[in-house]
Short mmCIF file of C-alpha atoms in Angstrom, two decimals:
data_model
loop_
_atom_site.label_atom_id
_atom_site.label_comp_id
_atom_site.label_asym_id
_atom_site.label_seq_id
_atom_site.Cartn_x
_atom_site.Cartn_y
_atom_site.Cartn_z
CA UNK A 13 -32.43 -42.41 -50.53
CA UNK A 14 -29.31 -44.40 -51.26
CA UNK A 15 -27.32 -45.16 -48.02
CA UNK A 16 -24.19 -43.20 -49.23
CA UNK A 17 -26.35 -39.62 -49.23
CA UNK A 18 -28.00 -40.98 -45.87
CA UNK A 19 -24.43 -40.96 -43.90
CA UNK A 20 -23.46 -37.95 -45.93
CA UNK A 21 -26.91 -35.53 -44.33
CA UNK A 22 -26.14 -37.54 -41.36
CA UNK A 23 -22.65 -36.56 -40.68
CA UNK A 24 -23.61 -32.56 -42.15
CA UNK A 25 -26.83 -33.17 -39.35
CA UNK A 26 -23.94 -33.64 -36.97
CA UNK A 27 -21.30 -31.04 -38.08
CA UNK A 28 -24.09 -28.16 -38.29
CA UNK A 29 -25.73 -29.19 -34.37
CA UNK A 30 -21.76 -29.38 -33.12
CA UNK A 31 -21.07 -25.54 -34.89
CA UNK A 32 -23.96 -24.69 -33.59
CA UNK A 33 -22.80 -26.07 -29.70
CA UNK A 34 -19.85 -24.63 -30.03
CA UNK A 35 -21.44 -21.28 -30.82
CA UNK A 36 -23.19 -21.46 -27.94
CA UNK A 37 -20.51 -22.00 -26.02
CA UNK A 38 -18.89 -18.96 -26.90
CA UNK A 39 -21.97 -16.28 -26.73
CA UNK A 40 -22.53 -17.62 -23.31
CA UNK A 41 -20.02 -17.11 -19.79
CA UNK A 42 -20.33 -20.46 -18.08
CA UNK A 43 -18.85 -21.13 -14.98
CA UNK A 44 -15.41 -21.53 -13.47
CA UNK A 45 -14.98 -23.36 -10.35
CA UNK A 46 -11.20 -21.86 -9.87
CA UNK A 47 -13.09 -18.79 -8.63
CA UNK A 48 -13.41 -20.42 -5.37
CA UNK A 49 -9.48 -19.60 -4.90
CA UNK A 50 -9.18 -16.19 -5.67
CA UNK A 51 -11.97 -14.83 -2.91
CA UNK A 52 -9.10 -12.94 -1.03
CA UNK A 53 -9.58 -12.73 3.14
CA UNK A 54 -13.35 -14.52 2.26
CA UNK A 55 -12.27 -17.54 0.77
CA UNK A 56 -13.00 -20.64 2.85
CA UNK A 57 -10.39 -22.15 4.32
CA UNK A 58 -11.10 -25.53 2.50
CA UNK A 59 -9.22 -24.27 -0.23
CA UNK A 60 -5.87 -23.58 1.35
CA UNK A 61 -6.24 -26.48 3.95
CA UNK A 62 -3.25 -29.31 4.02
CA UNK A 63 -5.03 -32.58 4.32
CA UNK A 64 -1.78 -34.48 4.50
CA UNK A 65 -1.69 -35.39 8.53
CA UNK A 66 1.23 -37.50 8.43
CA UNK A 67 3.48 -37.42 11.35
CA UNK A 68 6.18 -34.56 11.08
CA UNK A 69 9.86 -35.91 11.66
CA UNK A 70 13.03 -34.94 10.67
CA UNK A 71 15.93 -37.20 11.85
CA UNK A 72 17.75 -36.45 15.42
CA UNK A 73 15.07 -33.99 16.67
CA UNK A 74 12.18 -34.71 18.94
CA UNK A 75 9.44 -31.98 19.19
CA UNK A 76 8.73 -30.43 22.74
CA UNK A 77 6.92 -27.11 22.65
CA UNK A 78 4.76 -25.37 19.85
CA UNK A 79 2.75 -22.28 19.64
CA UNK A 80 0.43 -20.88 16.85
CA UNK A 81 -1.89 -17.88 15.83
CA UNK A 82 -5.11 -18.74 14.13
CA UNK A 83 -7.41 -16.24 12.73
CA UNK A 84 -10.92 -17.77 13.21
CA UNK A 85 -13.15 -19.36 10.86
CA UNK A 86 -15.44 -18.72 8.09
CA UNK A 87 -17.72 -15.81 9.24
CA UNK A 88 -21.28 -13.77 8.47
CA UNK A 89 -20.53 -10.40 7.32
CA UNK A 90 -20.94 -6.95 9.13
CA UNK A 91 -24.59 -6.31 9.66
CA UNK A 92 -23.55 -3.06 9.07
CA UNK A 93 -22.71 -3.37 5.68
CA UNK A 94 -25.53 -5.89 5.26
CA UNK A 95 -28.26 -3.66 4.23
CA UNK A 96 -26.35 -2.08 1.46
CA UNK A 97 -25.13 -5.32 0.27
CA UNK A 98 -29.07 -6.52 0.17
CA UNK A 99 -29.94 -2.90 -1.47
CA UNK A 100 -27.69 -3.30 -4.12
CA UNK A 101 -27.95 -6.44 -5.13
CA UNK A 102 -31.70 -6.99 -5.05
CA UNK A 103 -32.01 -3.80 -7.24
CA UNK A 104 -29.26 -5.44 -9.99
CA UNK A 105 -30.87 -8.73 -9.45
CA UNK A 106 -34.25 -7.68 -11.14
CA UNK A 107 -32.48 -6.20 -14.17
CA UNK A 108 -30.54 -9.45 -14.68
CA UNK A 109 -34.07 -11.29 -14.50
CA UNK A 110 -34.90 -8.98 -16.72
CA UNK A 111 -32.34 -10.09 -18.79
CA UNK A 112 -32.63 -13.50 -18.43
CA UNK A 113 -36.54 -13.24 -19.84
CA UNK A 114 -35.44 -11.76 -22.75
CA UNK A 115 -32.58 -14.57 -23.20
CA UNK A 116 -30.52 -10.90 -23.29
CA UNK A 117 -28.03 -12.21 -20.27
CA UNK A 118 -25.01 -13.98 -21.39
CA UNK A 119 -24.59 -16.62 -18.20
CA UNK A 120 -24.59 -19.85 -19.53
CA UNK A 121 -27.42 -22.11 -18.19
CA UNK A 122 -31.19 -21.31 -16.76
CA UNK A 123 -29.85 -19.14 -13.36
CA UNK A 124 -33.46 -17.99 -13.32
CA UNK A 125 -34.47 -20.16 -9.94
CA UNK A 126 -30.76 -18.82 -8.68
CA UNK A 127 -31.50 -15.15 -8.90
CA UNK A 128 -35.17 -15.19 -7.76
CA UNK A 129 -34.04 -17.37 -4.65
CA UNK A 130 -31.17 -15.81 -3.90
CA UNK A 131 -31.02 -14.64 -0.21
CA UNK A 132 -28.22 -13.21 1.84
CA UNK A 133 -27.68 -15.00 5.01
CA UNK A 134 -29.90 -13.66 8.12
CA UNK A 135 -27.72 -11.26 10.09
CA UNK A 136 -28.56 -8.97 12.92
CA UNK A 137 -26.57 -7.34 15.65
CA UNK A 138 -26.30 -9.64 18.00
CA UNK A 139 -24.91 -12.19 15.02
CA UNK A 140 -23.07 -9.89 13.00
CA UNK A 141 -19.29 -11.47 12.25
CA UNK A 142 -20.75 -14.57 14.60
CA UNK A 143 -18.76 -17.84 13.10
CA UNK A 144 -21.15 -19.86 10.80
CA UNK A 145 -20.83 -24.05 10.16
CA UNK A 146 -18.33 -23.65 7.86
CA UNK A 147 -16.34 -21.92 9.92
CA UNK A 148 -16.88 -24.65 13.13
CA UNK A 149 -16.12 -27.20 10.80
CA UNK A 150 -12.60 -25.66 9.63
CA UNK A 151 -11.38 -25.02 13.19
CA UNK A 152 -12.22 -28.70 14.38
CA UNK A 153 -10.64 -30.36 11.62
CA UNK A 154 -8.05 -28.20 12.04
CA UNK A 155 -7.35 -29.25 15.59
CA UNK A 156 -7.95 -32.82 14.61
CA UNK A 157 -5.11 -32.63 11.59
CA UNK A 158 -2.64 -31.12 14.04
CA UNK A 159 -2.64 -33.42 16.53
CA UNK A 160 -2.22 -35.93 13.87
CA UNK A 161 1.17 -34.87 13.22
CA UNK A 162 2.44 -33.80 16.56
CA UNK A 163 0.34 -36.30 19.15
CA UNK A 164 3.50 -36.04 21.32
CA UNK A 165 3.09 -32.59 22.30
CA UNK A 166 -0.75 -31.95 21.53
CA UNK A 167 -1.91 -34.87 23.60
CA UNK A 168 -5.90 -36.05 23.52
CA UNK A 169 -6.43 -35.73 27.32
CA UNK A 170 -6.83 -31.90 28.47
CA UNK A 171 -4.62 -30.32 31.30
CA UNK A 172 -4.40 -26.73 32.77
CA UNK A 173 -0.63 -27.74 32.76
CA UNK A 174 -0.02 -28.52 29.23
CA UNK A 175 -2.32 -26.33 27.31
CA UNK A 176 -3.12 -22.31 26.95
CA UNK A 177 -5.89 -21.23 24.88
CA UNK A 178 -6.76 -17.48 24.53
CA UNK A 179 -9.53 -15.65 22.20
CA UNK A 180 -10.22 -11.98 21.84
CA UNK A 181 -13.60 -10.66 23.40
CA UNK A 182 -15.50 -11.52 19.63
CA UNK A 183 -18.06 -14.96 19.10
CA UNK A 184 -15.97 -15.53 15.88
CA UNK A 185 -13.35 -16.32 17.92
CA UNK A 186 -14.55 -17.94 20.80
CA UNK A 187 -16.32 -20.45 18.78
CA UNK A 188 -13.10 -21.04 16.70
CA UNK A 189 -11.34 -22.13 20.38
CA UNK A 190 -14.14 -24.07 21.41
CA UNK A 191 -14.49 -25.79 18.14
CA UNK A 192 -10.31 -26.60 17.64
CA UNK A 193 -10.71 -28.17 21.55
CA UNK A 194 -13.41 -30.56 20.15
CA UNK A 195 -11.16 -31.49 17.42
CA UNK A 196 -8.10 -31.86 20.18
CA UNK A 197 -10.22 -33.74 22.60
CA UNK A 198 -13.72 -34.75 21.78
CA UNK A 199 -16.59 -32.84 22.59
CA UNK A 200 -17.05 -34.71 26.34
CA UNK A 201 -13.26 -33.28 26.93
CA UNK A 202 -13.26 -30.08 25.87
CA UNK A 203 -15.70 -29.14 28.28
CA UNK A 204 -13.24 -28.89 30.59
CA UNK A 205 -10.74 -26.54 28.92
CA UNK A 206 -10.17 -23.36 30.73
CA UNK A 207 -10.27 -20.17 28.81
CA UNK A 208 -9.06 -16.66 30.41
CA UNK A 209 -11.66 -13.76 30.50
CA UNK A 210 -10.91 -11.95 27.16
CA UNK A 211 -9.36 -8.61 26.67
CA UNK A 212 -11.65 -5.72 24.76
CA UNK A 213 -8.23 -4.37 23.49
CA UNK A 214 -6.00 -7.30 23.35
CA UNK A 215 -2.93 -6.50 23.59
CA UNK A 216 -1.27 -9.49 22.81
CA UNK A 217 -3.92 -11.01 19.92
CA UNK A 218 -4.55 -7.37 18.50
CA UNK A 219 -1.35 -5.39 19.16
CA UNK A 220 -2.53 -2.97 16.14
CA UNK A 221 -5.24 -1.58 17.95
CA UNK A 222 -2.88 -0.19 20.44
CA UNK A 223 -0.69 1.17 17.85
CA UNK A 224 -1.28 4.98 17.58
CA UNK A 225 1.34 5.21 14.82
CA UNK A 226 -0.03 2.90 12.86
CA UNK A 227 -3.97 3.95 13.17
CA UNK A 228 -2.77 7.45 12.80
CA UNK A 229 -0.15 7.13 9.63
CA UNK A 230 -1.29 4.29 8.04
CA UNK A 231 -5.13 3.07 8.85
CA UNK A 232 -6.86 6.79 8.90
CA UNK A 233 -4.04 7.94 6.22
CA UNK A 234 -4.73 8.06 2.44
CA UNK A 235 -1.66 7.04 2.12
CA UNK A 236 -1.87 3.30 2.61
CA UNK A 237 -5.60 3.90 0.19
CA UNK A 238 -3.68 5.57 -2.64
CA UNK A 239 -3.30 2.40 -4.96
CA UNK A 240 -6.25 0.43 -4.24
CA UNK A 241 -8.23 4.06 -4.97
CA UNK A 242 -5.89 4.32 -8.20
CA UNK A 243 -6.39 0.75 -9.55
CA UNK A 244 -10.43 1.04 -8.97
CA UNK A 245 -10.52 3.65 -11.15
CA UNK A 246 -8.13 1.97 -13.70
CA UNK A 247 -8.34 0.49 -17.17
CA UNK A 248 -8.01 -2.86 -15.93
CA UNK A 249 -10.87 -2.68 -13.91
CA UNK A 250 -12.53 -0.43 -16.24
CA UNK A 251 -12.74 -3.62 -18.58
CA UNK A 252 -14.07 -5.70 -16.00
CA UNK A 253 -17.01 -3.38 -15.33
CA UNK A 254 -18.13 -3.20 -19.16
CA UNK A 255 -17.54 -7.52 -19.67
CA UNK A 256 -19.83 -7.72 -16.27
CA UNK A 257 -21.95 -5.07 -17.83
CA UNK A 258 -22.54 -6.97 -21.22
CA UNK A 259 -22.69 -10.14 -19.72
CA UNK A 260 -25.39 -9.51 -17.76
CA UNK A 261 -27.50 -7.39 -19.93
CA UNK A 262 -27.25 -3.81 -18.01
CA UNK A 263 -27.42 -0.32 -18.35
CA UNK A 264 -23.95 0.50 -16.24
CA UNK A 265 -21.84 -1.05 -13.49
CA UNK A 266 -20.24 0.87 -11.03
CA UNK A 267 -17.22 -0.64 -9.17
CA UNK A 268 -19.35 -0.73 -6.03
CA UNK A 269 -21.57 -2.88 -7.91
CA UNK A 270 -18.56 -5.79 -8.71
CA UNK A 271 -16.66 -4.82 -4.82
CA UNK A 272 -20.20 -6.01 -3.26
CA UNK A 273 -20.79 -9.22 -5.80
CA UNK A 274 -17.36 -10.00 -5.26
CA UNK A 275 -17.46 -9.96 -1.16
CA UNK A 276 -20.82 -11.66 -1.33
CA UNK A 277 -19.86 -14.20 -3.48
CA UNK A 278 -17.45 -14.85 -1.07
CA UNK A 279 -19.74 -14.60 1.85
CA UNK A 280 -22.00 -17.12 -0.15
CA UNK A 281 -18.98 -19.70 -0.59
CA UNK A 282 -18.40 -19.98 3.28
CA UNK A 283 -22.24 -20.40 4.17
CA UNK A 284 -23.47 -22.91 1.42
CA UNK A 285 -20.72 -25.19 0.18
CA UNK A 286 -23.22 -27.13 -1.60
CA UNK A 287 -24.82 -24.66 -3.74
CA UNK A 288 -23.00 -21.99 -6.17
CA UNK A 289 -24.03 -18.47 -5.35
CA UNK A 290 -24.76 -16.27 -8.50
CA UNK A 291 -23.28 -13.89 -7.80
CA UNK A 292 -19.52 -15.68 -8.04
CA UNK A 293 -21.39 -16.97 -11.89
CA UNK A 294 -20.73 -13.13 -12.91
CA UNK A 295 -17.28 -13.65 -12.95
CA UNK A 296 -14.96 -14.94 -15.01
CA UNK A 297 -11.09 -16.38 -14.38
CA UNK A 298 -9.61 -12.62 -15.92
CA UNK A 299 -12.53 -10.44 -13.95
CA UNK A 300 -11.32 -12.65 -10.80
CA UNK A 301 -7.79 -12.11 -11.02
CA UNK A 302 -8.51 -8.75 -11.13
CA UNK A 303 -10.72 -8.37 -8.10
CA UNK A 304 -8.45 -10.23 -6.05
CA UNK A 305 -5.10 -8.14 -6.95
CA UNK A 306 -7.60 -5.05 -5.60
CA UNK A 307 -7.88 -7.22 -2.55
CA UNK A 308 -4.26 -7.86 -2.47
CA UNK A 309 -3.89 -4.35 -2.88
CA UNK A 310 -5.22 -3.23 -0.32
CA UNK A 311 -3.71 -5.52 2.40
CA UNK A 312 -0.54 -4.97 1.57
CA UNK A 313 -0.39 -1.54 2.15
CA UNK A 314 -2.40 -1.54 5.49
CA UNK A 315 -1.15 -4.66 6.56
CA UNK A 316 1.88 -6.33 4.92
CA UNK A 317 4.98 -4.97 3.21
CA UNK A 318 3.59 -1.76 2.27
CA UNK A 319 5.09 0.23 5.16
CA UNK A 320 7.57 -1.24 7.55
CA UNK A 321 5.35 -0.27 10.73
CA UNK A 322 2.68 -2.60 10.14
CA UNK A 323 4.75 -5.97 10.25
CA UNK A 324 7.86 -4.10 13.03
CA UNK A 325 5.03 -4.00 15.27
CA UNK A 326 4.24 -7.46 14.84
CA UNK A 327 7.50 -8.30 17.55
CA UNK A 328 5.13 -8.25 20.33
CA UNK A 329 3.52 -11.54 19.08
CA UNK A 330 7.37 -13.30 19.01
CA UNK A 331 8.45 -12.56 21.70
CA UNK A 332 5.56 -13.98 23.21
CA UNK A 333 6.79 -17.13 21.40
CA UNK A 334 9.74 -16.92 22.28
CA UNK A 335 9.59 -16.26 25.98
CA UNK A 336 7.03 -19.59 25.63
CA UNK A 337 10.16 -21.56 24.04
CA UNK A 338 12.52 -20.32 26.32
CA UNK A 339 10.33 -20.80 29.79
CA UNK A 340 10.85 -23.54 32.45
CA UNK A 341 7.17 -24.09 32.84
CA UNK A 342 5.13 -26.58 31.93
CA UNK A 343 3.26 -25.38 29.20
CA UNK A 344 3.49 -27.85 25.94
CA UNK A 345 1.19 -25.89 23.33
CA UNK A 346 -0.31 -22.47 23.18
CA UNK A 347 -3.06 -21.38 20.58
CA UNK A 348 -4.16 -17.59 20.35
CA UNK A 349 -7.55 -17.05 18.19
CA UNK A 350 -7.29 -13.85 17.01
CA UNK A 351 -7.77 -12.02 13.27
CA UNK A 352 -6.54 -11.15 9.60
CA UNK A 353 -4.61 -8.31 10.99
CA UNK A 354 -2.99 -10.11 13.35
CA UNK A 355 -1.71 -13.05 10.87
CA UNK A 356 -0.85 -10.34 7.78
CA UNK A 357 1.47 -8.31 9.88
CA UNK A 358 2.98 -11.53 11.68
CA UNK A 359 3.56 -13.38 8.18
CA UNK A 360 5.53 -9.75 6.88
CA UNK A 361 7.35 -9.55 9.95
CA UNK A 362 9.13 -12.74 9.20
CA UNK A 363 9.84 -11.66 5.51
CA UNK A 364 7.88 -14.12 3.98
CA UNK A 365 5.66 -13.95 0.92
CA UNK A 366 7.44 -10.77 -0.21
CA UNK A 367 7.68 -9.88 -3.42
CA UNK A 368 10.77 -8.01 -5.58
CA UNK A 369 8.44 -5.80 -6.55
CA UNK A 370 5.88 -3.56 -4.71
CA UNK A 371 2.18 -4.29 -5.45
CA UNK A 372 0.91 -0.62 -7.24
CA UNK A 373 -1.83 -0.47 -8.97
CA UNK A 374 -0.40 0.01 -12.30
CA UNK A 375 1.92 -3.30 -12.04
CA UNK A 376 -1.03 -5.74 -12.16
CA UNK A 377 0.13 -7.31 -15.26
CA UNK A 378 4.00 -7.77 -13.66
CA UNK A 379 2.49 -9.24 -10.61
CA UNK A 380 0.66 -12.68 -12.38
CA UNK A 381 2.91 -14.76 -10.04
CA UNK A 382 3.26 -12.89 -7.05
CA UNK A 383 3.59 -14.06 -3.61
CA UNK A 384 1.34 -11.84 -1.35
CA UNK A 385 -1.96 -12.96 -2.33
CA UNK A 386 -4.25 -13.16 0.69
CA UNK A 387 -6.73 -15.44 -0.48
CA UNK A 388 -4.12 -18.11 -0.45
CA UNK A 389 -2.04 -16.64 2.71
CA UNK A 390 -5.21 -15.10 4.55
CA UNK A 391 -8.06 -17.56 3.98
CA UNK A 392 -10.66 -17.75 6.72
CA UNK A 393 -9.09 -20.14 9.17
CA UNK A 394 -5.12 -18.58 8.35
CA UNK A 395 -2.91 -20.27 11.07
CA UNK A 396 1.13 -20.21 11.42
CA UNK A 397 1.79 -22.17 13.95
CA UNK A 398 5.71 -22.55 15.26
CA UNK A 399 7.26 -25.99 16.82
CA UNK A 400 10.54 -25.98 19.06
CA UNK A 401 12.72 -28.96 18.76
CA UNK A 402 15.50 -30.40 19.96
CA UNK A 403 18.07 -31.45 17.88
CA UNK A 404 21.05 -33.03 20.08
CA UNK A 405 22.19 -30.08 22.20
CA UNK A 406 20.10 -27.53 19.27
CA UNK A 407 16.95 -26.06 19.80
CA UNK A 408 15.40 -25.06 16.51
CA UNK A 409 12.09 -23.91 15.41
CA UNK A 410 9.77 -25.29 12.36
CA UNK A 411 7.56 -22.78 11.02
CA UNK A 412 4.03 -23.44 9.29
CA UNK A 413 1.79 -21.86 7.51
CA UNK A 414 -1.34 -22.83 6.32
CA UNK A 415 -0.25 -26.63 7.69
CA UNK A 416 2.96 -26.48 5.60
CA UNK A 417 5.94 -25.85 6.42
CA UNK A 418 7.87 -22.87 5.00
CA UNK A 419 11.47 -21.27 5.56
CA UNK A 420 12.35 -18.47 6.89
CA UNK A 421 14.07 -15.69 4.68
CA UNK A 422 17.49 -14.91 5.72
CA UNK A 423 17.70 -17.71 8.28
CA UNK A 424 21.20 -19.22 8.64
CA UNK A 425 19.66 -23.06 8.41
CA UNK A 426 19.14 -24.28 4.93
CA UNK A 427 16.09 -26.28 5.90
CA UNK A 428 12.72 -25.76 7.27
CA UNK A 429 14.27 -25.78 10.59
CA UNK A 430 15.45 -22.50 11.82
CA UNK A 431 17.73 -22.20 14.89
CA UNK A 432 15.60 -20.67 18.15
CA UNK A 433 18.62 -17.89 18.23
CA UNK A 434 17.35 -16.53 14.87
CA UNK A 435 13.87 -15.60 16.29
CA UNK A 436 15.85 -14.71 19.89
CA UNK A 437 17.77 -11.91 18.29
CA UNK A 438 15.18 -10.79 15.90
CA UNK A 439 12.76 -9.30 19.11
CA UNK A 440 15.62 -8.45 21.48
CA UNK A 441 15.29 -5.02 20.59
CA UNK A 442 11.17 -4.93 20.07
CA UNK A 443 10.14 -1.99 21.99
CA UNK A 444 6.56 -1.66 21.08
CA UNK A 445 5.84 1.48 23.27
CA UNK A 446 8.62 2.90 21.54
CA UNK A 447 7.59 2.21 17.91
CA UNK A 448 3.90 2.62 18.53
CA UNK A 449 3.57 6.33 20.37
CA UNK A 450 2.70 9.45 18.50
CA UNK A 451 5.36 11.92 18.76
#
């Protein structure tokens, strides 16, 4: 064969194996790591963590108090909902093996040994909601990174005097204290932190849950259930359920079916880093976006900006912070391990990540670039965290979230630094009896 028609069945060798790639490529899903970010209130706080630890300074102002609210780590699910999470899945699991025998499922790759090996983490009652490593991990780096950048008022040795640590009556958060101590002082040291008995209605860390108003009007209500039941049922998600459906060869999807691959998937994340669960393979970047505006959905009416009584309620926590600020005691730093209800309502009741627009179910396209989306804002391991300073004769607060700091809407200053006043008059008139009580 002359060498002329050699490169030319060569090069058509080449062109027909790449069309054929290519091909491939497009009758099969393959996976997108961005999924990891959009796993609303389950997504691992490893994705919304700052690792930047460099000292905070801004010129003129030494730091002298702080105080901050974490919501504990990464988590097992409810045993209660366990059962019909294994139910479901293991029954949709042998249809996609099915599937996959008859080279009928669309995932890209052999996720044979993934399916037949999946396993949902052991739970039982005494574990349910316990913290797993994951969620250790993300509280003592957590407490490690902070210190970093304020070692003048989080110092390494422990004292009664200086610090206040305070958990609800859970293990999720218990272990999240424990765990930020050993990133604050070493495992020898924080042995000798002293923690006060915790409350079974908190108060202070769970102010909701002695909210009649609230549990009445808005948690028991339909009304705070009328768009996340409205955008279940709508086209959008409608299209999700039939891509899911083709993609991995079955007779019908229900919306239960993608709700419980999307919380497991999530679940999955936060106990096995190393591995990719396949049940987050399912999904692609559009099916995700739309699972986690349901999400979004459905905090912000119970929790956020929805209706005003879930973040006015929220004063009980500032003024805690502020009468900390404003006291003559000792007391440097103060760190309250608490929950997702407790952050969401705290983070509206400052105005921030509000929107022009009010999340509804039939806005989903409008809302692309929103700013209440709780897997960045709500992430296992959520913290806003509040240091004092003093600025000459000033005393002004920095406010962070997430290890960043953000500014306050409608605050006077122009920086990140917000004058102590502003958060003074905000509570002065919280009366949380008075808001709270069932006519």
């Amino acid at each position: 064969m002359d060498k002329p028609v050699k490169t030319f069945s060569a090069i058509l060798i080449a062109c027909i194996a790449l069309f054929f790639m290519a091909w491939f490529r497009k009758t099969c899903h393959d996976f997108s790591p961005s999924i990891f970010y959009h796993l609303g209130t389950r997504t691992p706080y490893r994705f919304v963590q700052n690792l930047d630890v460099s000292e905070i300074h801004y010129p003129g102002c030494e730091p002298i108090k702080m105080w901050a609210m974490v919501r504990h780590g990464s988590r097992k699910p409810n045993v209660k909902h366990v059962e019909g999470y294994k139910e479901r899945l293991e029954a949709l699991r042998e249809k996609i093996l099915v599937g996959i025998s008859q080279k009928k499922c669309e995932l890209c790759g052999d996720l044979k040994n993934d399916f037949e090996n999946w396993q949902l983490m052991e739970v039982d009652r005494l574990s349910s909601m316990d913290l797993v490593h994951e969620g250790e991990d993300e509280m003592l780096l957590l407490g490690e990174r902070m210190q970093m950048r304020f070692p003048s008022i989080l110092p390494e040795k422990y004292s009664r005097d200086v610090y206040k640590f305070r958990y609800t009556a859970t293990q999720r958060t218990q272990a999240s204290a424990e765990q930020f101590s050993i990133g604050l002082f070493g495992r020898r040291e924080s042995h000798r932190v002293v923690y006060p008995n915790p409350l079974h209605v908190d108060p202070l860390l769970r102010f909701y849950k002695l909210c009649g108003k609230w549990d009445a009007d808005v948690r028991k209500s339909g009304s705070s259930k009328v768009e996340i039941n409205k955008f279940s049922n709508s086209e959008v998600m409608n299209k999700v359920m039939n891509k899911i459906k083709k993609r991995l060869n079955l007779d019908s999807v229900t919306f239960d079916d993608l709700s419980t691959m999307y919380q497991v998937c999530g679940f999955d994340a936060a106990f096995n880093h190393t591995h990719t669960s396949p049940w987050c393979r399912v999904f692609d970047d559009e099916d995700i976006e739309v699972m986690e505006y349901y999400e979004d959905l459905k905090y912000y009416w119970r929790d956020g900006h929805g209706f005003a009584l879930n973040h006015e309620q929220a004063c009980t926590a500032y003024q805690d912070m502020v009468a900390h600020f404003t006291s003559d005691e000792p007391t440097k730093s103060v760190f309250y391990f608490s929950h997702s209800g407790t952050i969401l309502k705290m983070l509206s009741y400052l105005n921030l990540y509000k929107d022009e627009m009010p999340l509804l179910s039939e806005n989903f396209e409008q809302q692309t670039n929103r700013l209440w989306r709780v897997s960045k804002i709500d992430a296992f391991g959520t913290n806003i965290a509040f240091v004092l300073f003093r600025c000459g004769s000033e005393l002004k607060v920095l406010t962070l979230h997430q290890e960043r700091p953000v500014r306050i809407p409608n605050c006077s200053s122009e920086d990140e630094l917000c004058p102590l006043d502003f958060f003074s008059e905000k509570v002065k008139d919280c009366n949380f009896e008075s808001l709270c009580s069932i006519s």
